XYZ file of C-alpha atoms in Angstrom:
739
model
C 49.127 28.128 41.734
C 47.937 28.447 38.141
C 45.170 30.809 37.102
C 42.620 28.106 36.445
C 43.098 26.681 39.938
C 42.948 30.170 41.477
C 39.730 30.906 39.605
C 38.101 27.682 40.792
C 39.005 28.286 44.455
C 37.847 31.914 44.228
C 34.540 30.676 42.915
C 34.237 28.224 45.839
C 35.129 30.963 48.322
C 32.460 33.298 46.906
C 29.846 30.551 47.058
C 30.858 29.622 50.629
C 30.877 33.246 51.785
C 27.468 33.750 50.126
C 26.071 30.790 52.057
C 27.507 32.122 55.332
C 25.979 35.529 54.598
C 22.542 34.086 53.835
C 22.596 31.835 56.931
C 23.546 34.746 59.229
C 20.890 36.999 57.675
C 18.184 34.355 58.176
C 19.323 33.626 61.742
C 19.243 37.285 62.785
C 15.944 37.848 60.971
C 14.309 35.131 63.076
C 15.813 36.689 66.208
C 14.088 39.940 65.248
C 10.811 38.078 64.678
C 11.078 36.487 68.117
C 11.809 39.844 69.724
C 15.288 38.802 70.836
C 16.938 41.488 68.686
C 15.806 44.980 67.804
C 15.227 46.120 64.236
C 17.856 48.864 64.444
C 20.490 46.330 65.487
C 19.433 44.114 62.611
C 19.997 46.913 60.068
C 23.369 47.722 61.610
C 24.256 44.030 61.460
C 23.361 43.977 57.737
C 25.759 46.856 57.092
C 28.643 45.018 58.796
C 27.676 41.811 56.981
C 27.013 43.092 53.440
C 29.770 45.721 53.017
C 32.691 43.199 53.113
C 30.660 40.622 51.191
C 29.782 43.019 48.368
C 33.343 44.397 48.283
C 34.729 40.908 47.739
C 32.018 40.144 45.169
C 32.980 43.232 43.145
C 36.641 42.135 43.188
C 35.617 38.663 42.013
C 33.359 39.852 39.187
C 36.078 42.230 37.957
C 38.792 39.570 37.929
C 37.845 36.004 38.748
C 41.506 34.999 38.957
C 42.572 37.761 41.353
C 44.819 36.678 44.194
C 43.526 39.577 46.342
C 40.122 37.975 46.880
C 41.226 35.705 49.720
C 42.799 38.607 51.622
C 39.719 40.793 51.013
C 37.445 38.157 52.514
C 39.764 37.434 55.443
C 39.791 41.053 56.576
C 36.164 41.593 55.529
C 35.076 38.574 57.520
C 37.001 39.875 60.516
C 35.080 43.132 60.146
C 31.788 41.183 60.483
C 33.175 38.680 63.007
C 34.375 41.365 65.395
C 30.963 43.090 65.223
C 29.173 39.830 66.095
C 31.775 38.962 68.726
C 31.477 42.225 70.647
C 27.746 42.944 70.155
C 26.169 39.482 70.160
C 24.784 37.679 73.134
C 25.259 34.005 72.252
C 28.065 32.100 73.973
C 28.735 30.263 70.674
C 29.364 33.326 68.528
C 33.093 32.567 68.610
C 32.348 29.482 66.474
C 31.354 31.636 63.455
C 35.077 31.519 62.522
C 35.042 27.758 61.880
C 33.379 27.705 58.409
C 35.718 30.460 57.170
C 38.778 28.455 58.250
C 37.408 25.497 56.291
C 37.100 27.677 53.177
C 40.588 29.158 53.562
C 42.125 25.664 53.696
C 41.218 25.385 49.993
C 43.924 27.958 49.191
C 46.523 25.748 50.937
C 48.349 28.897 52.033
C 49.758 28.348 55.531
C 50.409 32.042 56.084
C 46.740 32.776 55.356
C 45.629 30.356 58.103
C 48.165 31.855 60.516
C 46.914 35.414 59.924
C 43.289 34.331 60.313
C 44.083 32.408 63.520
C 45.979 35.347 65.005
C 43.133 37.798 64.297
C 40.531 35.353 65.615
C 42.445 34.643 68.837
C 43.109 38.368 69.356
C 39.397 39.146 69.090
C 38.356 36.368 71.434
C 41.195 37.219 73.835
C 40.008 40.806 73.990
C 36.460 39.614 74.693
C 37.609 37.334 77.527
C 39.725 40.140 78.977
C 36.705 42.478 78.923
C 34.558 39.845 80.663
C 37.240 39.531 83.360
C 37.377 43.311 83.709
C 33.619 43.597 84.115
C 33.558 40.732 86.631
C 31.444 38.491 84.460
C 33.977 35.689 84.897
C 36.836 35.021 87.293
C 39.451 32.354 87.865
C 36.901 30.031 89.409
C 34.242 30.125 86.675
C 36.436 30.513 83.547
C 35.747 27.016 82.282
C 33.727 28.169 79.237
C 36.398 30.692 78.302
C 39.101 28.035 78.517
C 37.064 25.645 76.356
C 36.479 28.445 73.831
C 40.197 29.173 73.542
C 41.042 25.480 73.361
C 38.536 24.887 70.551
C 39.795 27.879 68.596
C 43.395 26.711 68.981
C 42.524 23.170 67.889
C 40.576 24.351 64.854
C 43.373 26.728 63.832
C 46.060 24.050 64.325
C 44.058 21.486 62.337
C 43.403 24.098 59.662
C 47.129 24.822 59.436
C 47.992 21.102 59.158
C 45.246 20.531 56.598
C 46.556 23.440 54.536
C 50.128 22.119 54.715
C 49.086 18.589 53.680
C 46.892 20.000 50.919
C 49.812 22.081 49.619
C 52.096 19.050 49.509
C 49.467 16.987 47.662
C 48.836 19.875 45.296
C 52.556 20.182 44.493
C 52.763 16.459 43.734
C 49.674 16.658 41.546
C 51.105 19.649 39.691
C 54.375 17.789 39.129
C 52.528 14.712 37.849
C 50.277 16.844 35.678
C 53.244 18.717 34.218
C 54.952 15.437 33.397
C 51.832 14.092 31.714
C 51.454 17.355 29.818
C 55.098 17.245 28.767
C 54.732 13.673 27.535
C 51.566 14.614 25.678
C 53.343 17.524 24.030
C 56.219 15.246 23.075
C 53.820 12.764 21.522
C 52.093 15.609 19.710
C 55.462 16.870 18.497
C 56.224 13.356 17.286
C 52.957 13.290 15.358
C 53.664 16.750 13.965
C 57.157 15.714 12.917
C 55.693 12.703 11.143
C 53.139 14.917 9.409
C 55.876 17.304 8.260
C 58.046 14.422 7.003
C 55.187 12.908 5.024
C 54.300 16.312 3.557
C 57.881 16.829 2.407
C 57.926 13.314 0.982
C 54.869 14.112 -1.130
C 56.388 17.345 -2.431
C 59.794 15.763 -3.088
C 58.329 13.749 -5.971
C 58.337 16.851 -8.198
C 60.695 19.856 -8.134
C 57.823 22.116 -9.244
C 55.689 21.218 -6.220
C 58.570 21.163 -3.733
C 57.423 23.016 -0.635
C 53.801 23.160 -1.873
C 52.265 21.472 1.174
C 54.163 23.657 3.614
C 53.217 26.824 1.741
C 49.543 25.856 1.603
C 49.683 25.128 5.337
C 51.189 28.574 6.027
C 48.615 30.303 3.803
C 45.847 28.402 5.604
C 47.167 29.500 8.982
C 47.281 33.126 7.836
C 43.727 32.855 6.529
C 42.562 31.363 9.834
C 44.085 34.264 11.761
C 42.550 36.761 9.342
C 39.166 35.100 9.898
C 39.486 35.573 13.670
C 40.515 32.080 14.716
C 42.479 31.527 17.916
C 46.156 30.625 17.780
C 45.387 27.014 18.689
C 42.715 26.757 15.986
C 45.076 28.287 13.427
C 47.800 25.776 14.338
C 45.378 22.858 13.967
C 44.350 24.122 10.521
C 48.047 24.377 9.616
C 48.686 20.695 10.362
C 45.513 19.560 8.611
C 46.600 21.524 5.533
C 50.080 19.997 5.578
C 48.607 16.634 4.556
C 45.885 17.829 2.211
C 47.632 16.220 -0.797
C 48.725 12.962 0.810
C 46.392 11.024 -1.480
C 48.590 11.949 -4.458
C 51.109 9.325 -3.423
C 48.710 6.835 -4.996
C 48.680 8.643 -8.358
C 51.263 7.548 -10.984
C 53.972 10.146 -11.647
C 53.366 10.148 -15.407
C 49.799 11.313 -14.733
C 50.549 13.632 -11.821
C 53.314 15.512 -13.679
C 51.881 15.393 -17.195
C 52.626 18.750 -18.881
C 49.552 18.770 -21.132
C 45.811 18.303 -20.669
C 44.766 15.118 -18.878
C 42.613 12.566 -20.635
C 39.207 11.726 -19.193
C 40.552 8.518 -17.667
C 43.566 10.307 -16.191
C 41.381 13.050 -14.721
C 39.122 10.461 -13.062
C 42.240 8.839 -11.599
C 43.464 12.170 -10.175
C 40.024 12.812 -8.661
C 40.494 9.755 -6.448
C 43.305 11.307 -4.412
C 41.043 13.059 -1.835
C 39.366 9.757 -0.975
C 42.714 7.935 -0.862
C 44.156 10.622 1.429
C 41.158 10.502 3.774
C 41.453 6.705 4.047
C 45.133 7.015 4.983
C 44.566 9.660 7.663
C 41.236 8.567 9.132
C 42.692 6.254 11.777
C 45.188 8.723 13.283
C 43.757 8.945 16.804
C 46.305 11.471 18.095
C 44.907 14.160 15.790
C 41.127 13.830 15.294
C 39.811 15.419 12.115
C 43.146 15.482 10.311
C 41.533 13.687 7.345
C 39.036 16.513 6.685
C 41.439 18.666 4.672
C 42.560 15.786 2.474
C 38.978 14.626 1.895
C 37.161 17.868 1.079
C 39.676 20.430 -0.213
C 38.486 19.903 -3.827
C 34.838 20.545 -3.004
C 33.402 23.715 -4.554
C 31.179 26.261 -2.864
C 28.577 25.844 -5.638
C 28.434 22.063 -5.144
C 30.229 21.137 -8.396
C 33.379 19.829 -6.743
C 34.488 16.318 -5.816
C 34.458 13.710 -4.290
C 31.127 14.247 -2.450
C 29.682 17.245 -4.308
C 29.062 19.156 -1.056
C 27.767 22.715 -1.248
C 28.236 25.894 0.814
C 28.342 25.350 4.569
C 28.085 21.590 4.059
C 31.810 21.719 3.306
C 33.851 21.817 6.544
C 35.296 25.274 7.100
C 38.885 24.006 7.294
C 38.477 22.437 3.826
C 37.082 25.727 2.439
C 40.133 27.538 3.822
C 42.553 24.995 2.351
C 40.800 25.179 -1.038
C 41.531 28.909 -1.317
C 45.113 28.527 -0.046
C 45.741 25.596 -2.421
C 44.464 27.519 -5.449
C 46.534 30.565 -4.539
C 49.728 28.519 -4.359
C 48.927 26.795 -7.661
C 48.579 30.195 -9.372
C 51.605 31.644 -7.582
C 53.975 28.766 -8.446
C 55.763 27.773 -11.620
C 54.713 24.643 -13.442
C 56.419 22.627 -16.126
C 53.873 23.976 -18.652
C 53.597 27.662 -17.510
C 55.098 30.488 -15.453
C 53.508 31.717 -12.215
C 50.711 34.291 -12.425
C 51.189 37.944 -11.542
C 49.659 39.382 -8.384
C 46.846 41.314 -10.092
C 45.836 38.298 -12.167
C 45.647 36.120 -9.045
C 43.430 38.679 -7.302
C 41.154 38.856 -10.364
C 40.883 35.050 -10.510
C 40.001 34.731 -6.819
C 37.496 37.599 -7.116
C 35.841 35.917 -10.091
C 35.509 32.580 -8.299
C 33.789 33.936 -5.191
C 30.526 32.119 -4.601
C 31.285 29.489 -7.233
C 34.567 27.792 -6.381
C 35.382 29.639 -3.152
C 33.589 30.663 0.017
C 33.131 34.454 -0.501
C 34.202 35.325 3.055
C 37.409 33.273 2.829
C 38.123 34.565 -0.679
C 37.841 38.160 0.566
C 40.226 37.332 3.426
C 42.794 35.969 0.946
C 42.475 39.044 -1.269
C 43.065 41.221 1.790
C 46.206 39.261 2.672
C 47.525 39.571 -0.886
C 46.838 43.297 -1.176
C 48.455 44.006 2.197
C 51.488 41.848 1.250
C 51.012 39.761 4.400
C 51.442 36.610 2.326
C 54.844 37.629 0.961
C 56.037 39.007 4.300
C 55.194 35.782 6.086
C 56.161 33.218 3.434
C 59.259 34.803 1.883
C 61.487 32.217 3.535
C 59.483 29.403 1.960
C 60.284 30.449 -1.630
C 56.647 30.816 -2.624
C 57.579 31.273 -6.304
C 60.386 28.779 -6.967
C 62.192 29.064 -10.265
C 63.595 26.014 -12.001
C 67.072 25.720 -10.580
C 70.141 24.520 -12.377
C 71.819 21.943 -10.231
C 75.177 22.935 -8.803
C 76.016 19.313 -8.152
C 78.035 17.190 -10.485
C 76.189 14.648 -12.598
C 77.844 11.908 -10.574
C 76.399 13.238 -7.314
C 72.971 13.585 -8.903
C 73.192 9.959 -9.932
C 73.980 8.924 -6.391
C 70.904 10.793 -5.132
C 68.593 8.628 -7.237
C 68.567 5.939 -4.569
C 67.239 8.301 -1.917
C 64.669 9.649 -4.398
C 63.446 6.088 -4.949
C 63.266 5.586 -1.200
C 61.133 8.702 -0.859
C 58.850 7.408 -3.619
C 58.521 4.083 -1.840
C 56.902 5.882 1.112
C 53.716 6.019 -0.974
C 52.680 2.733 0.607
C 52.632 4.092 4.161
C 53.179 7.234 6.237
C 54.500 5.882 9.537
C 57.995 6.125 10.991
C 58.365 2.388 10.862
C 57.767 2.322 7.093
C 60.494 4.911 6.552
C 62.971 2.543 8.183
C 61.550 -0.549 6.505
C 61.919 1.118 3.111
C 65.687 1.173 3.722
C 65.754 -2.464 4.822
C 64.624 -4.506 1.827
C 67.066 -6.566 -0.226
C 66.442 -4.591 -3.420
C 67.512 -1.366 -1.721
C 70.678 -2.986 -0.387
C 71.595 -4.362 -3.842
C 71.025 -0.968 -5.457
C 73.183 0.778 -2.886
C 76.053 -1.718 -3.270
C 75.881 -1.350 -7.060
C 75.968 2.447 -6.856
C 78.910 2.346 -4.428
C 80.843 -0.024 -6.681
C 80.255 2.156 -9.736
C 81.305 5.296 -7.891
C 84.522 3.717 -6.613
C 85.463 2.714 -10.150
C 84.754 6.178 -11.528
C 86.205 8.453 -8.829
C 88.044 6.373 -6.199
C 87.408 8.866 -3.402
C 84.467 7.724 -1.300
C 83.910 7.177 2.417
C 81.861 4.196 3.579
C 80.580 4.040 7.139
C 78.440 1.882 9.392
C 76.167 3.620 11.901
C 75.113 1.511 14.859
C 72.577 2.368 17.595
C 73.791 1.440 21.063
C 71.311 0.457 23.823
C 68.437 0.034 21.325
C 67.402 -3.311 22.816
C 67.232 -1.925 26.341
C 65.311 1.098 24.999
C 62.716 -1.227 23.457
C 62.442 -3.172 26.697
C 62.183 -0.128 28.965
C 60.113 2.251 26.853
C 58.392 0.104 24.243
C 58.992 -0.558 20.561
C 57.294 2.682 19.507
C 60.186 4.642 21.019
C 62.673 2.298 19.331
C 60.926 2.781 15.997
C 61.060 6.536 16.486
C 64.787 6.330 17.195
C 65.469 4.434 13.956
C 63.181 6.794 12.044
C 64.919 9.876 13.475
C 68.249 8.459 12.266
C 66.846 7.600 8.837
C 65.363 11.082 8.454
C 68.831 12.588 8.857
C 70.621 10.099 6.619
C 68.286 10.490 3.623
C 68.509 14.290 3.631
C 69.441 15.573 0.190
C 72.079 17.970 1.464
C 74.175 15.075 2.838
C 74.479 13.250 -0.535
C 74.446 9.819 1.094
C 73.615 6.382 -0.188
C 71.759 4.643 2.629
C 70.587 1.121 3.412
C 69.725 -0.628 6.649
C 71.904 -3.682 7.214
C 70.529 -5.131 10.444
C 68.126 -4.254 13.238
C 70.098 -1.285 14.520
C 72.797 -0.757 11.873
C 72.825 1.458 8.777
C 75.201 1.253 5.821
C 76.051 4.641 4.318
C 78.368 5.933 1.622
C 79.634 9.471 0.989
C 80.814 10.047 -2.593
C 83.354 12.616 -3.723
C 85.366 12.953 -0.499
C 88.539 14.839 -1.396
C 90.510 14.139 1.784
C 90.470 12.361 5.107
C 89.865 15.731 6.739
C 86.719 16.278 4.680
C 85.575 12.787 5.631
C 86.048 13.604 9.309
C 84.196 16.928 8.961
C 81.216 15.400 7.179
C 81.072 12.460 9.586
C 81.119 14.867 12.520
C 78.155 16.784 11.097
C 76.200 13.591 10.426
C 76.968 12.273 13.915
C 75.859 15.506 15.600
C 72.704 15.827 13.472
C 71.686 12.240 14.261
C 72.283 12.679 17.985
C 70.340 15.974 18.027
C 67.423 14.385 16.193
C 67.056 11.363 18.482
C 67.509 13.402 21.667
C 64.224 15.207 21.080
C 62.472 12.811 23.469
C 63.823 12.076 26.967
C 63.432 8.312 26.588
C 66.362 8.315 24.135
C 68.678 10.422 26.273
C 70.875 7.408 27.127
C 71.086 6.073 23.567
C 74.481 6.562 21.939
C 75.566 6.322 18.306
C 78.700 4.539 17.081
C 80.092 5.094 13.580
C 82.904 3.110 11.994
C 84.196 4.437 8.663
C 86.687 3.608 5.953
C 88.163 5.824 3.265
C 88.885 4.425 -0.193
C 92.309 6.095 -0.495
C 93.402 4.368 2.701
C 91.446 1.141 2.796
C 91.027 0.077 -0.826
C 88.729 0.672 -3.765
C 86.443 -2.348 -3.462
C 83.158 -2.343 -1.613
C 83.809 -5.349 0.587
C 87.315 -4.180 1.431
C 85.889 -0.858 2.600
C 83.110 -2.650 4.453
C 85.622 -4.806 6.318
C 87.674 -1.762 7.319
C 84.531 0.050 8.493
C 83.566 -2.966 10.597
C 86.991 -2.870 12.255
C 86.601 0.833 13.010
C 83.111 0.260 14.400
C 84.456 -2.483 16.640
C 87.104 -0.079 17.967
C 84.486 2.598 18.732
C 82.289 0.098 20.556
C 85.246 -1.184 22.546
C 85.943 2.343 23.739
C 82.245 2.872 24.640
C 80.136 6.066 24.888
C 79.646 6.306 21.115
C 81.546 8.447 18.616
C 83.095 7.816 15.218
C 86.416 6.555 13.880
C 87.959 6.172 10.430
C 90.008 3.017 9.973
C 93.447 4.180 8.758
C 95.186 0.972 7.863
C 97.630 1.023 4.966
C 96.747 -1.479 2.302
C 98.909 -4.151 3.932
C 102.139 -3.191 2.207
C 104.090 -3.059 5.412
C 105.644 -6.497 5.105
C 108.499 -7.437 2.835
C 106.654 -10.323 1.150
C 103.665 -8.055 0.402
C 106.019 -5.518 -1.166
C 107.633 -8.202 -3.311
C 104.217 -9.471 -4.403
C 103.126 -6.002 -5.488
C 106.265 -5.585 -7.539
C 105.792 -9.017 -9.166
C 102.302 -8.035 -10.214
C 103.561 -4.784 -11.717
C 106.277 -6.569 -13.639
C 103.770 -9.144 -14.847
C 101.509 -6.424 -16.201
C 104.339 -4.854 -18.158
C 105.597 -8.162 -19.482
C 102.025 -9.405 -20.107
C 103.058 -12.830 -18.919
C 100.014 -13.466 -16.756
C 97.338 -11.655 -18.751
C 94.269 -10.510 -16.773
C 95.105 -12.761 -13.839
C 98.026 -10.516 -13.033
C 95.708 -7.844 -11.797
C 93.488 -10.133 -9.775
C 95.080 -9.323 -6.449
C 95.648 -5.652 -7.226
C 93.536 -2.673 -6.386
C 91.762 -1.011 -9.308
C 93.640 2.278 -8.922
C 96.995 0.455 -8.783
C 96.227 -1.192 -12.103
C 95.541 2.222 -13.655
C 98.846 3.615 -12.320
C 100.772 0.675 -13.792
C 98.974 1.072 -17.092
C 99.802 4.808 -17.269
C 103.470 4.143 -16.539
C 103.563 1.446 -19.195
C 102.220 3.926 -21.764
C 105.121 6.261 -20.851
C 107.557 3.405 -21.470
C 106.011 2.632 -24.849
C 106.611 6.211 -25.954
C 110.323 5.926 -25.158
C 113.109 3.827 -26.656
C 114.060 1.711 -23.622
C 114.936 -1.978 -24.084
C 114.674 -2.768 -20.418
C 113.505 -1.053 -17.247
C 114.143 -1.540 -13.583
C 111.126 -1.174 -11.310
C 111.784 0.149 -7.818
C 108.833 0.256 -5.395
C 109.475 2.354 -2.298
C 107.187 1.817 0.705
C 106.808 3.636 4.022
C 106.496 1.420 7.075
C 105.582 2.787 10.482
C 108.255 2.570 13.130
C 105.717 2.920 16.008
C 102.993 0.616 17.262
C 100.216 3.113 16.569
C 98.980 4.379 13.210
C 100.513 7.711 12.256
C 98.325 10.716 11.654
C 97.284 11.156 8.020
C 99.040 14.519 7.811
C 102.343 12.963 8.895
C 102.023 10.169 6.346
C 101.221 12.679 3.616
C 104.214 14.810 4.583
C 106.492 11.762 4.509
C 105.207 10.843 1.036
C 105.926 14.381 -0.145
C 109.486 14.086 1.152
C 109.867 10.760 -0.654
C 108.539 12.147 -3.953
C 110.851 15.152 -3.678
C 113.853 12.950 -2.873
C 113.145 10.719 -5.882
C 112.591 13.654 -8.264
C 115.892 15.219 -7.264
C 117.856 12.003 -7.982
C 116.393 10.450 -11.151
C 117.035 11.438 -14.785
C 114.609 13.107 -17.166
C 114.001 9.831 -19.017
C 113.026 7.977 -15.860
C 109.390 7.819 -14.672
C 107.917 8.024 -11.158
C 104.385 8.070 -9.749
C 102.635 7.573 -6.423
C 101.385 4.019 -6.270
C 99.345 4.130 -3.060
C 98.947 6.231 0.046
C 102.291 4.890 1.335
C 104.152 3.785 -1.846
C 106.021 5.473 -4.681
C 106.992 3.666 -7.904
C 110.094 4.463 -10.050
C 110.909 3.082 -13.527
C 114.564 3.473 -14.532
C 115.151 3.273 -18.305
C 118.228 1.306 -19.482
C 120.119 1.991 -16.232
C 122.711 -0.608 -15.107
C 122.081 -2.411 -11.831
C 124.987 -0.831 -9.942
C 123.828 2.630 -10.965
C 120.296 1.816 -9.807
C 121.634 0.748 -6.405
C 123.599 3.974 -6.127
C 120.562 6.127 -6.996
C 118.341 4.206 -4.556
C 120.911 4.732 -1.767
C 121.036 8.467 -2.447
C 117.190 8.624 -2.478
C 117.042 6.909 0.922
C 119.662 9.245 2.409
C 117.858 12.322 1.043
C 114.510 11.086 2.420
C 115.893 10.606 5.937
C 117.572 14.022 5.731
C 114.210 15.704 5.040
C 112.023 13.539 7.284
C 113.567 14.255 10.681
C 110.749 12.729 12.753
C 111.932 9.175 12.064
C 108.349 7.950 12.267
C 108.633 5.870 9.086
C 111.129 3.365 7.742
C 111.733 3.484 3.985
C 111.996 0.030 2.361
C 112.119 -0.926 -1.295
C 112.096 -3.808 -3.758
C 113.635 -3.990 -7.284
C 112.591 -5.899 -10.439
C 114.210 -5.982 -13.919
C 111.863 -6.107 -16.922
C 113.071 -6.728 -20.477
C 110.948 -4.854 -22.965
C 112.042 -6.644 -26.142
C 109.625 -9.507 -25.466
C 106.859 -7.022 -24.900
C 107.512 -5.229 -28.189
C 107.670 -8.541 -30.074
C 104.383 -9.655 -28.547
C 102.753 -6.386 -29.537
C 103.996 -6.641 -33.127
C 102.696 -10.214 -33.308
C 99.269 -9.179 -32.044
C 99.172 -6.267 -34.529
C 99.967 -8.614 -37.395
C 97.157 -10.985 -36.345
C 94.671 -8.162 -36.210
C-alpha cells in the first residue's frame, strides 16, 4: 500500500471513528436526560470512549501516513466496546462492532479483520458465559444468544471476504496504474529525448556554441534549486531551458555567426528568434509551457527587452531564470571574436545588471553559485569554457562529415522524430552520399558500405501504431548520424538505411565498427518495450574484397543482407567474395587486360572492365618497366582459388597471400617485378626471360608455396602472357615527336 493510499484510508478511519464517538456520546447523553443512566456512569463512559479516540487522533495528527493507526483504533475500540458490553443494559450492544468492521474493510487487510473478529467473539462469548453462570439464560431460552453469535459470525465472515475481494481489486488497480505510469514516463522520456536531440542540433551549427543549450539548462536547474524550487520544478525548468534557442534555426548562419557588429536589419532579424521558437513549441501538448523559455528569455527586468517588452514580474519566472543563465554562459564561453571572460568580470557584469537586465533575486542567486564554485563543480563535465579545438581527424574524414552536418542543418524546418528520418530520405541526400562514397573510394580504396534493415517494422506499425515505428526509425537515425561514427548516411527505402564507413584499414576493423554500430542501434531502440521484438539486420561489403565501385559494393552488401535475413534473428555479415577471379576464363581475361594496357593496343577501353585499383597497379608496374632496358616481358598472374565450398577466413587468405609473395620473391631475379594485384592475386613481370626458364621458375614458385602453406585450403593457378615492348617504345617516340 503506498503512502498516499494509506493517508486517505487513515483519514476515512478518523472521520468514521469520530462519527461513532459523537453518536455514542449523544445516545448516552439522552439516556442520562431520561434518567435511564446515572451521571457518574456517563462520565466513566466518556473516559472509556475518549481516551482511545484521542490517542488515535494524536497518532494521526503526528503522522497521517502511519500504519499504526489502524491497530491503535482496533485495540482502542475494543477498550470502549468491552466497557459497553459488560456494563450496558441493551440487548443490541453487541452490534456496536458492526460499523468498525465496515471501516476496517477499507484497509483490505485480512489479518486485521481476523484479529477484530476474534476479540469481538471472545468478548461476547465471555458475556454469554457469564449470563449462563448467573442463570439469566439456559439451554431452553438461549435463542437470543445464538442469534447474537450467528450475526457476529456472519458480519465477520462477510467482512473478511469483502477485505479479500477489495485487496485483489486493489492489487489489479495498482498493477494497471503502474503500467499507465510506466507508459507515461516512457512517453515523457521520448519527449525529453526529442528535446535533447533538437537542442544538440541547434548547437551543432556552430563549434563555438556547441553544448550551449545543455549548459544553460544545467545553470537554470542550479538556479532553480538555489531559489528553493522542488526537484520536479527544477527538472521542468531544465527542459524548458534546453529549447530556449530553438528559434535560431530560422536565422541564416551568416548572420548568426557574424564575427563583427550586426547591422540594424540583421539585428531585427535575430530579434525574431524568440517568436519563431515559441511558435514551434506552442503545440507540444506533452509538455505544457515549454514555449515560455523560448518566447521570453530576451525580456529585460526594466521592460526594455524583446519581443513583448514585458517588465518585472510580468516576465514568467522561468524566463527570468533562463535569461541570467544564458548571459552567464555567453560571458563564460569563447566566441569567434573574443575570449571568455574571467570570473571576477562576470560577477561584476551580473552585479551591474541587477534591476535593469536581470531580476535582482535571481542575479544574486547566480553570483552565490559562482562565488561558491557550485557552477564549475556541477558543469565541469560539460566543458563550460570550450577552447577552439584542432581537429584530430584527417581532412578526408572531415570532408565526409559534411553530409551529416548538412542533415543537421536541414532539421531547421522541423523538430520531430519523423523529420529527422525524412531528412535522410530525399533524393538530394542520396545523390550527395553516393557522390561522396565514389570520391572516397577513388582516393583511398578502403571503405566499408553497409545496408541496415529493420525487421518486423510493419508488424510494429500495425500492433503499436506508426508513432512507435517513427520512433524506431528516428532512434536508428540518431545513432547513425553521430559524429564519432564518421558515417555517410541516407535512407534507401521505408525501413532500410545506406551507410558508408571511410578509412577502414582492415576487415577486422570493419567488423569491430559494425559491431559497435549494431549494438548502439539495438540499445537505442530497446528503450521502449514496444520495440523489444524488433531486430536489426546489417549486410556489409568491404572495398578490398568486393571492389572499388559504389554499385559493386552495394550489390555485395545486398547479398550479405540477404544471408543475414535468411538466417533470421538479426545480426550483421560482411560479404567476403573474391572479385570473381576463381575461374580460368576470368584469370585469362584479367591478364589480357593487363597486357593490353602495357601494349596500349586498346587505349582507355582496356581498363573498362578492370577495377580502379587494378589499373593503378598495372600502371605502376609499367613505369618500372620503362625505367629498365627490357625488350619484352612475360606477365604471370597467380591466383588463389578456394578448395572448399565455404569462403575461407580473411586471416587464412591473407596468410596464403603472404606465403605466395614470399615464394615469388625467393625465386625471381632482381630485375624482375612483382606486386599484389588483388586480395587473392599476385602479378609477376619477368624481363627478357625465355619461355622455358619462365616455366621452370613458375614451377618452383608453386612448389615453394605448397611447402609453406600446409593447410591445403587454396589451389594456386596461373596464366602467362608475352608482351613485346619494342612496339610500345616506338609508339611513345611517335607520340613525343607529334607533341
